[in-house]
XYZ file of C-alpha atoms in Angstrom:
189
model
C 0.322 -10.312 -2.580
C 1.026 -6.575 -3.808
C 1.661 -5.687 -0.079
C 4.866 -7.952 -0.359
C 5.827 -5.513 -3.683
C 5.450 -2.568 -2.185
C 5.626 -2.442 1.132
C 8.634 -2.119 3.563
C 9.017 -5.367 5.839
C 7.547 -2.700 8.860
C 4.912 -2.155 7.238
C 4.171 -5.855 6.069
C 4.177 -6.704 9.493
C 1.778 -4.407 10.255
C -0.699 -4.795 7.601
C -0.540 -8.892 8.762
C -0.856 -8.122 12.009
C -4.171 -6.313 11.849
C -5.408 -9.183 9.647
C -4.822 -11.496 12.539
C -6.570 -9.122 15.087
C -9.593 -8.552 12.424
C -9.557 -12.231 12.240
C -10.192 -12.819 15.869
C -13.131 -12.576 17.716
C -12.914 -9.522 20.053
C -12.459 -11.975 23.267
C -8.964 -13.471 21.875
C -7.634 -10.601 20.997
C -4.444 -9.933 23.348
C -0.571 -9.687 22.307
C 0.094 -13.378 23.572
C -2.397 -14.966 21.248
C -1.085 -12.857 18.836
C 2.132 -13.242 18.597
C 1.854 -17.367 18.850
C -0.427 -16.506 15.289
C 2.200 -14.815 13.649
C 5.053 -16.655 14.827
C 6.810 -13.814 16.392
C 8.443 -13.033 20.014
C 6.390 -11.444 22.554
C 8.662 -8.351 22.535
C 8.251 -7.967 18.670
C 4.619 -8.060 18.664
C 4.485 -5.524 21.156
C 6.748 -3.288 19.010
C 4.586 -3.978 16.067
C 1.316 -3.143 17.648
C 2.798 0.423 18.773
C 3.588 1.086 15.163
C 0.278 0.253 13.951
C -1.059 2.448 16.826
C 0.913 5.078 15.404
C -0.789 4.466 11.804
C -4.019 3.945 13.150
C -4.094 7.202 14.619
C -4.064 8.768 10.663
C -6.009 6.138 9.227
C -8.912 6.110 11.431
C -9.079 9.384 13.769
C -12.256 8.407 15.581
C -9.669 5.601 17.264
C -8.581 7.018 20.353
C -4.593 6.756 20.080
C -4.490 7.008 24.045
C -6.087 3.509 24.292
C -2.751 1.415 24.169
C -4.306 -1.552 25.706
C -4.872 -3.751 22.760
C -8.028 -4.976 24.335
C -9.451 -1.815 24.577
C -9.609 -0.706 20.875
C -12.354 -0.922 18.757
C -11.178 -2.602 15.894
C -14.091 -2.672 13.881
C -13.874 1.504 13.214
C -10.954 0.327 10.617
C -10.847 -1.954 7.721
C -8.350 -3.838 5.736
C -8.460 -2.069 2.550
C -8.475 1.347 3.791
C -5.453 0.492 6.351
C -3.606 -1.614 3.071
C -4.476 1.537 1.062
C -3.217 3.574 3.294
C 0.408 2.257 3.972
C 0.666 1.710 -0.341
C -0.101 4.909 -1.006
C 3.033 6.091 1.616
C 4.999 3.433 0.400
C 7.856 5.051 -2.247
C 7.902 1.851 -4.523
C 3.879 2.281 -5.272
C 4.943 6.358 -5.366
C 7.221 5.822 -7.987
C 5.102 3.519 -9.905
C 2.126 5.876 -10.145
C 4.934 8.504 -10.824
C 6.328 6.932 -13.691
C 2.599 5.784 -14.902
C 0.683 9.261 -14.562
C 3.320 12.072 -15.038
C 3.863 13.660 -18.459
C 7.498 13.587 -18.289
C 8.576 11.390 -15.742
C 12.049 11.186 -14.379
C 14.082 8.749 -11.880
C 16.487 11.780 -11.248
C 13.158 14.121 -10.065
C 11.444 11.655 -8.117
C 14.902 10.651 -6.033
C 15.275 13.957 -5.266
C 11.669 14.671 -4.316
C 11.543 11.920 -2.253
C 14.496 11.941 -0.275
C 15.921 8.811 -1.321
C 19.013 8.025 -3.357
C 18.571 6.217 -7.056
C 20.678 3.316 -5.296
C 18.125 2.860 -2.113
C 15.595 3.275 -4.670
C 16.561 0.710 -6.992
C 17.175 -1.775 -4.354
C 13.486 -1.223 -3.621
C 12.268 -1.873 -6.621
C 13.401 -5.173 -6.690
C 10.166 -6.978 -6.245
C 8.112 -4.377 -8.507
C 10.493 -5.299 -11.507
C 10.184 -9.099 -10.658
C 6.372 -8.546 -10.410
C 6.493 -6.437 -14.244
C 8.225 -9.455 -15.523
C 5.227 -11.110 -14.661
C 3.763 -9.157 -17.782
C 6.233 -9.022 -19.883
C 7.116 -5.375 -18.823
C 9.958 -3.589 -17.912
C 10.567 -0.148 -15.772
C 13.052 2.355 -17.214
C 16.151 3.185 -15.012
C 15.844 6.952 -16.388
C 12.264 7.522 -16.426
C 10.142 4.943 -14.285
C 7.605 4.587 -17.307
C 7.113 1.011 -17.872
C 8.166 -0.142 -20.917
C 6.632 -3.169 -22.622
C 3.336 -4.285 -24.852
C 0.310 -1.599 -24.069
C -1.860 -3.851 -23.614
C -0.011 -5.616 -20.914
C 0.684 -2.568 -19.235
C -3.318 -1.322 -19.358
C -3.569 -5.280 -17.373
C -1.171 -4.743 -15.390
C -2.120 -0.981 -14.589
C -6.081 -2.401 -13.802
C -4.925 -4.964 -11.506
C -2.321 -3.290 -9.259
C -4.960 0.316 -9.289
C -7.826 -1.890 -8.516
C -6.119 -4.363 -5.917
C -4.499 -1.221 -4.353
C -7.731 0.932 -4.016
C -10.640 -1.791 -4.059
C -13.372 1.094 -4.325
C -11.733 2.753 -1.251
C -11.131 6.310 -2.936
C -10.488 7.332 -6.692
C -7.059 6.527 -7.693
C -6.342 9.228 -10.424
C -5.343 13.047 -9.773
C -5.537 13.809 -13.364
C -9.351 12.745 -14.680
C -11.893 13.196 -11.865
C -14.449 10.715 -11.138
C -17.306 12.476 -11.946
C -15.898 12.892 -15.598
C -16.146 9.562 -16.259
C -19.486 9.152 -15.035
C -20.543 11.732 -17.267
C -18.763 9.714 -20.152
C -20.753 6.565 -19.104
C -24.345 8.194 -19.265
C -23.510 9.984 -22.447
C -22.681 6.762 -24.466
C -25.565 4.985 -22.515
């Protein structure tokens, strides 16, 4: 569901596609079968799978990006989560929400311009996110990107997109380490 918030329609495509081939057993997965799964051309699935090739070489090294026979790649060296991880955490909607959620003194100006992308392109991006805050009640602020709305809505809403997004894959904050909370846990224990 959050992939369809964040993500680019590339990189939907993607993230369904290796659901599909995870999906399969190893001896029906080919482009043909495929492409009839996800309802697309023959030509597009082939484009698709050399994009996810491309990913696949970052996400999971050990996969050797030479193998471009689908049937000759060892699927099982990558998961879901890390892969879904992976392309929201490069996506510049989730960027800007973790921006807007984590910096002291956020701004839609500074994060354009770091990012390369105009407020407009931006914006249009964002579409889905603001649909999704409305969801809670919440709002995101055109100047700042900190979402605006009851706190305890946005602590919900903070929980379920950070845990969704990361499912135990990796730590999702830069500015408390992991190992501080665990020290907070034993000491109240």
């Amino acid at each position: 569901m959050l992939e369809q918030i964040f993500l680019v329609k590339q990189d939907v495509e993607k993230y369904r596609m290796l659901t599909v081939i995870k999906s399969l057993p190893p001896r029906e997965v080919n482009l043909s079968n495929i492409s009839s799964r996800l309802h697309f051309t023959y030509q597009k699935t082939y484009n698709i799978f050399q994009a996810l090739l491309e990913d696949l070489a970052d996400v999971a090294p050990d996969i050797d990006s030479s193998d471009t026979k689908i049937e000759s790649i060892d699927f099982s060296k990558i998961s879901i989560d890390t892969f879904r991880l992976y392309l929201v955490k490069n996506s510049v909607v989730f960027q800007a929400f973790n921006y807007g959620l984590t910096s002291a003194n956020p701004s839609f100006e500074n994060f354009s311009n770091e990012h390369f992308t105009s407020k407009s392109t931006l914006n249009r991006r964002m579409t889905k996110f603001r649909a999704f805050l409305k969801n809670f009640g919440l709002k995101i602020s055109n100047s700042t990107l900190e979402i605006k709305g009851n706190e305890k809505n946005i602590r919900w809403m903070a929980y379920y997109v950070y845990w969704y997004i990361y499912h135990g894959q990796e730590w999702p904050f830069n500015l408390i380490q992991e190992n501080s909370i665990d020290q907070i846990i034993g000491r109240a224990a």
